[in-house]
Tab-separated table of C-alpha atoms in Angstrom:
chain	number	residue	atom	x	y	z
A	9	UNK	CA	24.160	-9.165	-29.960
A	10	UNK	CA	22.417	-5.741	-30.125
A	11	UNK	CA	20.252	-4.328	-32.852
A	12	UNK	CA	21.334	-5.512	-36.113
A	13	UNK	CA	21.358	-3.632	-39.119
A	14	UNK	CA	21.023	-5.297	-42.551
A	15	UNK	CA	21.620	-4.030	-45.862
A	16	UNK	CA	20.705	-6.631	-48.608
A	17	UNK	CA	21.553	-5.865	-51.934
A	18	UNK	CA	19.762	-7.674	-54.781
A	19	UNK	CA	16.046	-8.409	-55.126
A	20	UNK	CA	15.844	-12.042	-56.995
A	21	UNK	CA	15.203	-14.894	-55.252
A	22	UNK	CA	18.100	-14.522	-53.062
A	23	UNK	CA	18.023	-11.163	-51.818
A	24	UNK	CA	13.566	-11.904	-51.371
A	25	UNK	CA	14.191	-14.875	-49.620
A	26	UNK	CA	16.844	-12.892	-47.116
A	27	UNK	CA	14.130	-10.526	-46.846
A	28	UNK	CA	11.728	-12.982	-45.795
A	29	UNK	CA	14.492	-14.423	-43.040
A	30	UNK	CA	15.651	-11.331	-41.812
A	31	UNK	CA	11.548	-10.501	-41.023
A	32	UNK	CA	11.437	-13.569	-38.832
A	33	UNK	CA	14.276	-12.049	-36.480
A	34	UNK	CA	12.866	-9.099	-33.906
A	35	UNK	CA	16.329	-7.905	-33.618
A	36	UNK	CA	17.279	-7.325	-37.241
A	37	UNK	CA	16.087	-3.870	-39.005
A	38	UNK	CA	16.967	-4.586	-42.329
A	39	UNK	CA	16.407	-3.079	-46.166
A	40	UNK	CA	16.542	-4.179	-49.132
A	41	UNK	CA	17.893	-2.601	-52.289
A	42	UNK	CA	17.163	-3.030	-55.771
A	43	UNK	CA	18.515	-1.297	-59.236
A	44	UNK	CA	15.520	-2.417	-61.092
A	45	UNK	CA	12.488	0.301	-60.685
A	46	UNK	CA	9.979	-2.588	-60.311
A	47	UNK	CA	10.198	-6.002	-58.360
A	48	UNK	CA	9.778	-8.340	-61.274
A	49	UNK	CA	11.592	-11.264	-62.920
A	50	UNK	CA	12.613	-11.756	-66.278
A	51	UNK	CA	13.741	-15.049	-68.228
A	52	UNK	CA	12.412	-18.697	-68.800
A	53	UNK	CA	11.805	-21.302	-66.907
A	54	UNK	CA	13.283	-22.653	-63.304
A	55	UNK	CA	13.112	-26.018	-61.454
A	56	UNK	CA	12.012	-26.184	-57.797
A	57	UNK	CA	13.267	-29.743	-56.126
A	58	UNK	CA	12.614	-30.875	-53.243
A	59	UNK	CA	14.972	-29.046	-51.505
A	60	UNK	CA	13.663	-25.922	-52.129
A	61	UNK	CA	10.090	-26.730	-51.847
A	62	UNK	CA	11.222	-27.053	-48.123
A	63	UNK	CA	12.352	-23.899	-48.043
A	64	UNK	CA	9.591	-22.581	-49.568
A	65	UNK	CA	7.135	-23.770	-47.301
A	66	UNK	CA	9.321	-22.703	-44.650
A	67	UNK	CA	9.619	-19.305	-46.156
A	68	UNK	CA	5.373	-19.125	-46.478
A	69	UNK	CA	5.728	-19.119	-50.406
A	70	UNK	CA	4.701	-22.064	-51.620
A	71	UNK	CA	0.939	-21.208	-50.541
A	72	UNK	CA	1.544	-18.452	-53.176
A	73	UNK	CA	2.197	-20.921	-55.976
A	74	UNK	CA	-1.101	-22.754	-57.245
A	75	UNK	CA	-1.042	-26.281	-59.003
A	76	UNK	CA	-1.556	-24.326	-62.519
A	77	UNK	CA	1.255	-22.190	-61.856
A	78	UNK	CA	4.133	-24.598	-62.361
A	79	UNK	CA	4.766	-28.355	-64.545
A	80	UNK	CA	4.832	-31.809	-63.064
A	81	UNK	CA	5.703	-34.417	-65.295
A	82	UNK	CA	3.266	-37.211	-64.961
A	83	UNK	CA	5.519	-39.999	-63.725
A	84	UNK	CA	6.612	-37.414	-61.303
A	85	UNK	CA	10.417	-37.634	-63.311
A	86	UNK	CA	13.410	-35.289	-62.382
A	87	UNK	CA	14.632	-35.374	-65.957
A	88	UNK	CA	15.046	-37.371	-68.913
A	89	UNK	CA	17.938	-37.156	-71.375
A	90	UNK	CA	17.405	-38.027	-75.254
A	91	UNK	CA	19.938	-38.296	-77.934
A	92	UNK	CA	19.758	-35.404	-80.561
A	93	UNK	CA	20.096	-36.861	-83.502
A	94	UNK	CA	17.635	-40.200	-83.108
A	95	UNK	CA	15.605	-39.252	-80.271
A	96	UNK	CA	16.291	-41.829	-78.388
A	97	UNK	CA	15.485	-41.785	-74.390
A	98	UNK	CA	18.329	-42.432	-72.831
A	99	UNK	CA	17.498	-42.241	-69.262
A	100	UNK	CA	14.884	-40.917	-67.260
A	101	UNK	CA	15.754	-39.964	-63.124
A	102	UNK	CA	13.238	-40.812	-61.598
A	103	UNK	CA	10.983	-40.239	-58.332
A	104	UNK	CA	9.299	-42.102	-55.603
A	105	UNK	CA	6.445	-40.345	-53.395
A	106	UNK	CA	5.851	-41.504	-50.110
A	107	UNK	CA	3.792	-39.260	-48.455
A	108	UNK	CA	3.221	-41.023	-45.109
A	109	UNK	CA	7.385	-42.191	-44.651
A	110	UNK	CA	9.646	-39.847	-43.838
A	111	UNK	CA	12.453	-40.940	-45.707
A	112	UNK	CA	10.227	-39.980	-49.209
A	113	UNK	CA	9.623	-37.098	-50.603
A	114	UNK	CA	6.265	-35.897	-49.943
A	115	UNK	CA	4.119	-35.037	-53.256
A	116	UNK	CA	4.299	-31.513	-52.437
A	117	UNK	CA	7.695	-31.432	-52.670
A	118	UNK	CA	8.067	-33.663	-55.995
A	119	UNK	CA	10.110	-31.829	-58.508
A	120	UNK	CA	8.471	-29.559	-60.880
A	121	UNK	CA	9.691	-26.703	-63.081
A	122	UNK	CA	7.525	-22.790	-63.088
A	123	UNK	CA	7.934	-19.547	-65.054
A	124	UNK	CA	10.630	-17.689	-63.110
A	125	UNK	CA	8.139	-14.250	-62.910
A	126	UNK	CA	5.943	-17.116	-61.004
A	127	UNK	CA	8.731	-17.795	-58.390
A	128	UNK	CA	9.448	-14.374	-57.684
A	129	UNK	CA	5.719	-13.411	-57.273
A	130	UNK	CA	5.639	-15.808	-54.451
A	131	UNK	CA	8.436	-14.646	-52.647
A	132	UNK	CA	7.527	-10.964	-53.219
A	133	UNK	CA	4.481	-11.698	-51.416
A	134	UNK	CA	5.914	-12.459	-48.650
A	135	UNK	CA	7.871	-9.363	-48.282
A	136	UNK	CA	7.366	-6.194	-46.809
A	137	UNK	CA	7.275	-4.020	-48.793
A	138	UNK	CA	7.989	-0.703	-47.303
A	139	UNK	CA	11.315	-1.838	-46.609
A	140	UNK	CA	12.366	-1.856	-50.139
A	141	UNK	CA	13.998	0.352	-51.929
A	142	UNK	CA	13.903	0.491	-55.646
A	143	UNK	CA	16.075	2.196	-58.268
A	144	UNK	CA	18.883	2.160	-56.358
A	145	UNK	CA	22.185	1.149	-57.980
A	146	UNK	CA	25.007	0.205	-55.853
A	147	UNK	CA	28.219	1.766	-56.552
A	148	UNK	CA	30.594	1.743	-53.199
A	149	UNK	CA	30.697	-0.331	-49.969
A	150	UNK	CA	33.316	1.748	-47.541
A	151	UNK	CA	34.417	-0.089	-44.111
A	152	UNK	CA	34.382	2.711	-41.019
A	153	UNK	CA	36.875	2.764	-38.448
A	154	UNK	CA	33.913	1.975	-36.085
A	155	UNK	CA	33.763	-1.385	-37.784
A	156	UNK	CA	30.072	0.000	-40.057
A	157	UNK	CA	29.933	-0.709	-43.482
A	158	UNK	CA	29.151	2.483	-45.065
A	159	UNK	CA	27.246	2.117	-48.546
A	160	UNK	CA	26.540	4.745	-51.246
A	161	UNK	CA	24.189	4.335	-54.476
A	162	UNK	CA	24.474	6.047	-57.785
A	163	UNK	CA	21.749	8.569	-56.726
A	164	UNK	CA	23.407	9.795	-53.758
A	165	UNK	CA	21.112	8.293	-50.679
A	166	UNK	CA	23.656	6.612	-47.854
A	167	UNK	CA	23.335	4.212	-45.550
A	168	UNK	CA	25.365	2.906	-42.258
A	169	UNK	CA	24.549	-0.794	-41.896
A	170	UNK	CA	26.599	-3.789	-39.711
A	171	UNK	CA	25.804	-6.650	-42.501
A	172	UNK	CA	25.590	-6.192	-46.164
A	173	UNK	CA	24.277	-9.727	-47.828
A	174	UNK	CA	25.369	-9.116	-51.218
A	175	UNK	CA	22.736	-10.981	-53.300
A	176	UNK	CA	23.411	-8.809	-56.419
A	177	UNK	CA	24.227	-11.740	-58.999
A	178	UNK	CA	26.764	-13.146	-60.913
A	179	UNK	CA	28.447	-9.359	-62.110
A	180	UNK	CA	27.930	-8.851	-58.311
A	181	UNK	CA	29.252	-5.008	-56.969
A	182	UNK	CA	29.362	-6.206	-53.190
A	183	UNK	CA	31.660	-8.863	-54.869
A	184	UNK	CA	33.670	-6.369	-56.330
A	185	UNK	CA	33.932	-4.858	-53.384
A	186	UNK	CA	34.775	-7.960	-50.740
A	187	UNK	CA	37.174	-9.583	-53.162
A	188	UNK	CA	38.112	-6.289	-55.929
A	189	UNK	CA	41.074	-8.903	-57.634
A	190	UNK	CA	38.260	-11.281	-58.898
A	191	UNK	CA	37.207	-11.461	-62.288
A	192	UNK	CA	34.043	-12.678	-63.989
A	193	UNK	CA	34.628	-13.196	-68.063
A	194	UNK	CA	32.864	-14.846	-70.539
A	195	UNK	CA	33.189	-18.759	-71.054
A	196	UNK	CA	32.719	-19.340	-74.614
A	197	UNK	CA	28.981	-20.923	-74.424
A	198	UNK	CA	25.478	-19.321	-74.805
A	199	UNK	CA	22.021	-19.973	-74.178
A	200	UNK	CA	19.005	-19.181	-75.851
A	201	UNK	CA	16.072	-18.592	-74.290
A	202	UNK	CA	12.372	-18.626	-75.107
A	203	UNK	CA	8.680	-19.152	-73.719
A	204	UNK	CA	6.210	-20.496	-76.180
A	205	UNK	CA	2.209	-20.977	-75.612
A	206	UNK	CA	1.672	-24.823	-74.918
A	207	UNK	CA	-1.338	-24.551	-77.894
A	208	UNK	CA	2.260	-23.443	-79.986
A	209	UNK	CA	4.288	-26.382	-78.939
A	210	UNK	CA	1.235	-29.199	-79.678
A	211	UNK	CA	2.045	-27.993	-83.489
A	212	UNK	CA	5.535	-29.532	-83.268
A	213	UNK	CA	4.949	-33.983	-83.497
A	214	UNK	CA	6.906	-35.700	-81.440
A	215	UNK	CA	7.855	-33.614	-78.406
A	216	UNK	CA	7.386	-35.839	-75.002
A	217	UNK	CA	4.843	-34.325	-72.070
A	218	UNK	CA	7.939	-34.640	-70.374
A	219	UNK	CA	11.481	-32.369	-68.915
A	220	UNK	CA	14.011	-32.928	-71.205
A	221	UNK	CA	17.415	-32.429	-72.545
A	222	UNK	CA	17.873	-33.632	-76.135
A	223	UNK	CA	21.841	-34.030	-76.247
A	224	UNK	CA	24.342	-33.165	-79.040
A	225	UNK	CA	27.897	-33.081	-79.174
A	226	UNK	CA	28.395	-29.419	-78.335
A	227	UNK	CA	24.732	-28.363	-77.648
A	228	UNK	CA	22.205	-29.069	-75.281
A	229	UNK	CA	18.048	-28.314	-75.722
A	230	UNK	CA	16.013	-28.246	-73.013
A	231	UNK	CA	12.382	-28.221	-73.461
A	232	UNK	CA	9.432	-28.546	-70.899
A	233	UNK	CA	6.064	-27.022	-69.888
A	234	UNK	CA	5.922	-24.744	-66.937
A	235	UNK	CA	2.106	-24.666	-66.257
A	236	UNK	CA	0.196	-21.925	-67.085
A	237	UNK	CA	0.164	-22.352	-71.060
A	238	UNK	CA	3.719	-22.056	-70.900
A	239	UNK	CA	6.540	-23.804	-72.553
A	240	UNK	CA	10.054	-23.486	-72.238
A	241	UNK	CA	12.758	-23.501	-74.894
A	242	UNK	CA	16.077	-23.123	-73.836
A	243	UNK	CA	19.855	-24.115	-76.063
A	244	UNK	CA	22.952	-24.153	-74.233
A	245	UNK	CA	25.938	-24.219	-76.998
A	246	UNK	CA	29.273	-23.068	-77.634
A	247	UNK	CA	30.024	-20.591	-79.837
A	248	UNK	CA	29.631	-20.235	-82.789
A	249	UNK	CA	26.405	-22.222	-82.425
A	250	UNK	CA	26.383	-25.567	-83.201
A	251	UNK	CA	22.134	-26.313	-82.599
A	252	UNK	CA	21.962	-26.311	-85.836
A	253	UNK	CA	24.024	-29.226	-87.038
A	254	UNK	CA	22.918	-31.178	-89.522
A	255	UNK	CA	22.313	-34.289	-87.754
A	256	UNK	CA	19.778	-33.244	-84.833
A	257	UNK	CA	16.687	-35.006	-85.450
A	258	UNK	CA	13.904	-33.041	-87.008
A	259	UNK	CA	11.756	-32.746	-84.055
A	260	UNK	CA	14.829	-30.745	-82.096
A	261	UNK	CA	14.735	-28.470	-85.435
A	262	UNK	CA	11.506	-27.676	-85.650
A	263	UNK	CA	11.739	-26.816	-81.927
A	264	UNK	CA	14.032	-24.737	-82.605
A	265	UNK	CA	12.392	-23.117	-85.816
A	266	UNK	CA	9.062	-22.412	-83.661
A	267	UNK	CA	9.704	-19.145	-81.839
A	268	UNK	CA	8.899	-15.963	-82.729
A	269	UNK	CA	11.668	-14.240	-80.462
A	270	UNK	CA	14.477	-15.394	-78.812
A	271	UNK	CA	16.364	-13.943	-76.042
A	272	UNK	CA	20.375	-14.572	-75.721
A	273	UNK	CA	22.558	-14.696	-72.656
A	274	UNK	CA	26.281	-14.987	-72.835
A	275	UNK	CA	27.652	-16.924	-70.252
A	276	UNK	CA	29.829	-15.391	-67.668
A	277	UNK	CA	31.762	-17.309	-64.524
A	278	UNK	CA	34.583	-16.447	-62.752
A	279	UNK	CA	37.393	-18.428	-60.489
A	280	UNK	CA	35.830	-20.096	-57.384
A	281	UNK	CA	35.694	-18.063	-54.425
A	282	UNK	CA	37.443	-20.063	-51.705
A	283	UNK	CA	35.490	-17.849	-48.850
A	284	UNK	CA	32.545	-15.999	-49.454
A	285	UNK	CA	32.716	-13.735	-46.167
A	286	UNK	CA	35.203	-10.694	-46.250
A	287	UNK	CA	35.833	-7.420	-44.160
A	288	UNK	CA	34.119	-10.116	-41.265
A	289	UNK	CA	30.529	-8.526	-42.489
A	290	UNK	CA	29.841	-8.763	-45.717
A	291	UNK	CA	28.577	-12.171	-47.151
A	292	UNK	CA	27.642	-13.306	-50.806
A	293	UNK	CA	24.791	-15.349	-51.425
A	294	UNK	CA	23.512	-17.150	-54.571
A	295	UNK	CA	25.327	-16.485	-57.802
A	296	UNK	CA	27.287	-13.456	-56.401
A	297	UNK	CA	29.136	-16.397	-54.545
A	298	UNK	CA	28.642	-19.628	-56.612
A	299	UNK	CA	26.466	-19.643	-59.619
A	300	UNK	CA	24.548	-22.263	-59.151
A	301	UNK	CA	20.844	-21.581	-59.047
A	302	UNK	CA	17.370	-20.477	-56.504
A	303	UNK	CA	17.342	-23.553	-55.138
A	304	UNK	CA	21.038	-22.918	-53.631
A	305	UNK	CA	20.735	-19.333	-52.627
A	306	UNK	CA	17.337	-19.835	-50.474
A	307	UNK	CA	19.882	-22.289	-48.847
A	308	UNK	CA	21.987	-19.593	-48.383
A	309	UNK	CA	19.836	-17.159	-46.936
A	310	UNK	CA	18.300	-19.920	-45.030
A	311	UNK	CA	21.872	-20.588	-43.318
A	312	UNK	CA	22.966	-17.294	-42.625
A	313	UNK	CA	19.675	-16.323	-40.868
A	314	UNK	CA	19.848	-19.154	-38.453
A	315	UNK	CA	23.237	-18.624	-37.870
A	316	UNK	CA	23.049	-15.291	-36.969
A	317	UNK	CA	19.869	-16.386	-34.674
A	318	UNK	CA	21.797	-18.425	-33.004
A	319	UNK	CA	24.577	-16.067	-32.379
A	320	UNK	CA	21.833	-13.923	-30.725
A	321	UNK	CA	20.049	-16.980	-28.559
A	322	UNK	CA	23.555	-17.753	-27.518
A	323	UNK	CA	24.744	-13.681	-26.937
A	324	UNK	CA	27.568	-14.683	-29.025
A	325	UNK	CA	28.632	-11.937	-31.774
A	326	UNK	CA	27.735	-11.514	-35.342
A	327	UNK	CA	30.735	-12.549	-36.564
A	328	UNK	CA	30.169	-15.806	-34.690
A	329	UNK	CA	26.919	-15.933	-36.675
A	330	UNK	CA	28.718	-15.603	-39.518
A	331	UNK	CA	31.110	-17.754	-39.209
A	332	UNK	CA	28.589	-20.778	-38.552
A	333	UNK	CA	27.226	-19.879	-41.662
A	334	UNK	CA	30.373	-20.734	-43.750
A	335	UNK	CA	31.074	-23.457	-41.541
A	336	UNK	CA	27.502	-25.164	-42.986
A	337	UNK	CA	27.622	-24.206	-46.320
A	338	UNK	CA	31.656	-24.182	-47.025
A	339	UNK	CA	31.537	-28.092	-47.063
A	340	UNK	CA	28.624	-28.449	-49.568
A	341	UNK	CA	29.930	-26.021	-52.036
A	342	UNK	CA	33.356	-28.270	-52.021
A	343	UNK	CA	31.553	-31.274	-52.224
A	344	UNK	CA	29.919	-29.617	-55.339
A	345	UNK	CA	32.838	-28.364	-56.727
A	346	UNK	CA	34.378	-31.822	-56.508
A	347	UNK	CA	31.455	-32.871	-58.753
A	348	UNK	CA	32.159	-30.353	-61.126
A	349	UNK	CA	36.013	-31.110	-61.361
A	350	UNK	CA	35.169	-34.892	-62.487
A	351	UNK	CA	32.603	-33.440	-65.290
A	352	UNK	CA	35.521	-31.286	-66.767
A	353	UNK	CA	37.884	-34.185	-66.425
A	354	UNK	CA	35.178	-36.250	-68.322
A	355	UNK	CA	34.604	-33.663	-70.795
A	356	UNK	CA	38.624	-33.446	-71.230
A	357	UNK	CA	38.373	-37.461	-71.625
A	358	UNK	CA	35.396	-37.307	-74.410
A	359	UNK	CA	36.686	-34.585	-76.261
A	360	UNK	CA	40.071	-36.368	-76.430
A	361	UNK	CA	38.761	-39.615	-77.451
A	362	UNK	CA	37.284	-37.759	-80.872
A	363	UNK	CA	33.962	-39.899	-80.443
A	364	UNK	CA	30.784	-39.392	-83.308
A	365	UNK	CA	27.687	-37.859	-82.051
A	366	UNK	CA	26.083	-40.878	-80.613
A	367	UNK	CA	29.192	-42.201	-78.617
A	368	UNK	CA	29.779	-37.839	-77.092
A	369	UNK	CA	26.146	-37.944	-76.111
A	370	UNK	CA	26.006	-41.357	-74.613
A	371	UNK	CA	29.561	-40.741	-72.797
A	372	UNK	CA	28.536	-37.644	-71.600
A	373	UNK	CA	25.077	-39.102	-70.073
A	374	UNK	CA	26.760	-41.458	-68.566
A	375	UNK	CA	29.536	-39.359	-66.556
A	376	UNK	CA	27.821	-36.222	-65.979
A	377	UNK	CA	23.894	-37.217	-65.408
A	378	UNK	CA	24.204	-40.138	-63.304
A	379	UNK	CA	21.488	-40.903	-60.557
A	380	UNK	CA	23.720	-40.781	-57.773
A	381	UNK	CA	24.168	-36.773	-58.108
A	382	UNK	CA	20.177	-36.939	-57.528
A	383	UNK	CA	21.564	-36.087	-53.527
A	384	UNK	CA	21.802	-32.505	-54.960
A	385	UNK	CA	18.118	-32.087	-55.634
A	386	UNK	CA	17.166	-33.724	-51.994
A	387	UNK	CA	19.709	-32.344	-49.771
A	388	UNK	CA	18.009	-31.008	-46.630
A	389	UNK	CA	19.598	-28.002	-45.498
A	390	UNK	CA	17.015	-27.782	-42.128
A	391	UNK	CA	18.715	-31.154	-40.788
A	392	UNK	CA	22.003	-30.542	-41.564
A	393	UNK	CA	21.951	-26.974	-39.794
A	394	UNK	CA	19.988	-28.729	-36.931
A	395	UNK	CA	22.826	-31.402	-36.483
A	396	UNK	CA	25.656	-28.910	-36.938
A	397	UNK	CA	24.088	-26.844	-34.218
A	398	UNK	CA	23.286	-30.249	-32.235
A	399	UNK	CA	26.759	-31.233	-32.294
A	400	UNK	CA	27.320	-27.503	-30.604
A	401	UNK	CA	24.877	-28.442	-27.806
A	402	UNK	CA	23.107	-25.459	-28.177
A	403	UNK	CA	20.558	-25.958	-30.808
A	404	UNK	CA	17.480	-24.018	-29.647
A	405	UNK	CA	14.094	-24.993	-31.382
A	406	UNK	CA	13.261	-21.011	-31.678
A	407	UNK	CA	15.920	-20.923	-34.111
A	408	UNK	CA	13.582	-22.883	-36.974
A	409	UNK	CA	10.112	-21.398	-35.567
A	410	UNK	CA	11.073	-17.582	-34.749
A	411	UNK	CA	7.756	-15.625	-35.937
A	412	UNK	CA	7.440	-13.316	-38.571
A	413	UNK	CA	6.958	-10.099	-37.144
């Protein structure tokens, strides 16, 4: 493989942490493009598991992130789920650190939940940044006869690239492009966000020093410190919204009484993508292939940058590269998907069976938030790669430790 050129389009954590893999590869001259005028992240708050403190680490990020900057709860929990209306705990996924056996999860890596901004700090960091162009809105991606992906933005400037990672979200333009017959809409629910002061939350009795989802039949909270004097506040609800029933317990409404401002974000998905590679070099990453969080895209990235280094140790071709790439993460996203069909067939059952509040929340906890989908939050995406390549017979260990140039 010669001299790659990479466009990536999108600078959240997807399109940083592609940045960051790319910059590991000698042969790859790549740039990344952003609509936004400044690097910077917006919203509330955002979990890191285990799985992506791995990545992190391996990215050089989480040496960026300090102990203040982010929330661990102090029985090291994943999450606990409460019932709305009395409070009740209902079950609370746990965590066990072993730091000196390998099948634990180190303390460093225990789950913990930051400030989004905080996140994408840490990445940005590690990026260089004169290879980053700002205020530049995609608007056409043109395949040449040559086989070069010819891309335009809204103020004019053109580029001629081989690879365009479209890491551009969930109302993604590469998207558009690779697959124009898809369509995101909106899917009926909202959230609410907010970000409190901690010294603002401590007026509110009875909220738990803990991450949690306080379950109603319709509605979700979420509420949970992120470190820093920060505390989240987040509803998920169908619309019209239903947080506001009558029989949440007082401590969820005067939760939801205490902000000042609160920021709301429709909810947009569209059908599942069944390949997430068209015109054999364009790729979508993150949520402008499946919507389903950081954690996931840093996988992504993390995938498609070995793969392609591999390709090159093994003078194979990029689309070879590419192709390993689905081959790792097509399986998982199934296997996800899979997941996801049983929750809408148990949300199908519950709203069927015409249960009260207490029986929909404790049904629902039951099928959607059981401890065997804790798999999710420890999947190790550096072993599977390493045995996919293994089984190839031509892992090469430069692959995982390529320097940064």
């Amino acid at each position: 493989m010669a001299q790659l050129r990479v466009a990536i389009i999108g600078a959240g954590p997807a399109g940083l942490g592609a940045a960051i893999e790319f910059s590991k590869l000698p042969f790859v001259d790549w740039k990344l493009y952003e609509q936004a005028t400044v690097l910077r992240e917006i919203g509330a708050g955002i979990s890191i598991q285990p799985s992506t403190w791995r990545l992190l680490e391996h990215l050089g990020a989480a040496a960026n992130l300090q102990p203040a900057d982010f929330y661990r709860p102090p029985d090291n929990h994943y999450v606990q789920h409460r019932n709305g209306r009395t409070g009740e705990l209902l079950v609370s996924h746990g965590q066990e650190a072993f730091p000196e056996v390998s099948s634990g999860v180190p303390k460093t890596q225990l789950h913990a939940r930051t400030h989004r901004a905080k996140l994408q700090q840490a990445l940005i960091d590690e990026v260089d940044q004169s290879r980053v162009r700002l205020s530049s809105r995609l608007v056409s991606v043109v395949k040449k006869p040559s086989g070069k992906l010819l891309i335009e933005f809204q103020d004019g400037f053109k580029d001629e690239v081989d690879l365009v990672v479209g890491a551009d979200g969930v109302r993604s333009v590469v998207r558009n492009f690779a697959f124009p017959d898809h369509q995101v809409g909106y899917i009926g629910r909202t959230s609410y966000r907010t970000i409190v002061t901690s010294d603002e939350i401590a007026t509110v009795a009875g909220v738990p020093d803990a991450v949690t989802f306080w379950h109603g039949p319709h509605a979700w909270l979420y509420t949970c410190s992120l470190g820093d004097g920060k505390f989240e506040i987040t509803t998920n609800t169908r619309e019209p919204a239903s947080l506001k029933e009558k029989d949440f317990a007082p401590v969820v409404k005067s939760i939801v009484a205490l902000p000042k401002e609160i920021k709301q974000y429709a909810l947009f998905a569209g059908p599942r993508l069944d390949n997430i590679i068209a015109h054999g070099s364009v790729v979508l990453v993150g949520d402008a292939s499946h919507r389903a969080g950081a954690g996931f895209a840093l996988e992504d990235v993390y995938v498609l940058a070995r793969g392609i280094a591999w390709a090159h140790e093994q003078n194979l071709s990029l689309q070879e590269g590419i192709e390993l790439f689905d081959q790792v993460r097509g399986p998982y996203y199934r296997k996800l998907y899979r997941i996801l069909d049983q929750f809408a067939d148990a949300d199908a059952h519950i709203s069927a069976s015409n249960f009260g509040f207490d029986d929909t929340v404790q049904a629902t906890v039951d099928s959607k938030w059981s401890k065997k989908y804790n798999w999710i939050a420890e999947y190790d995406i550096q072993k599977v790669l390493k045995e996919v390549l293994n089984s190839k017979g031509s892992y090469c260990s430069k692959i995982n430790q390529s320097p940064r140039l």
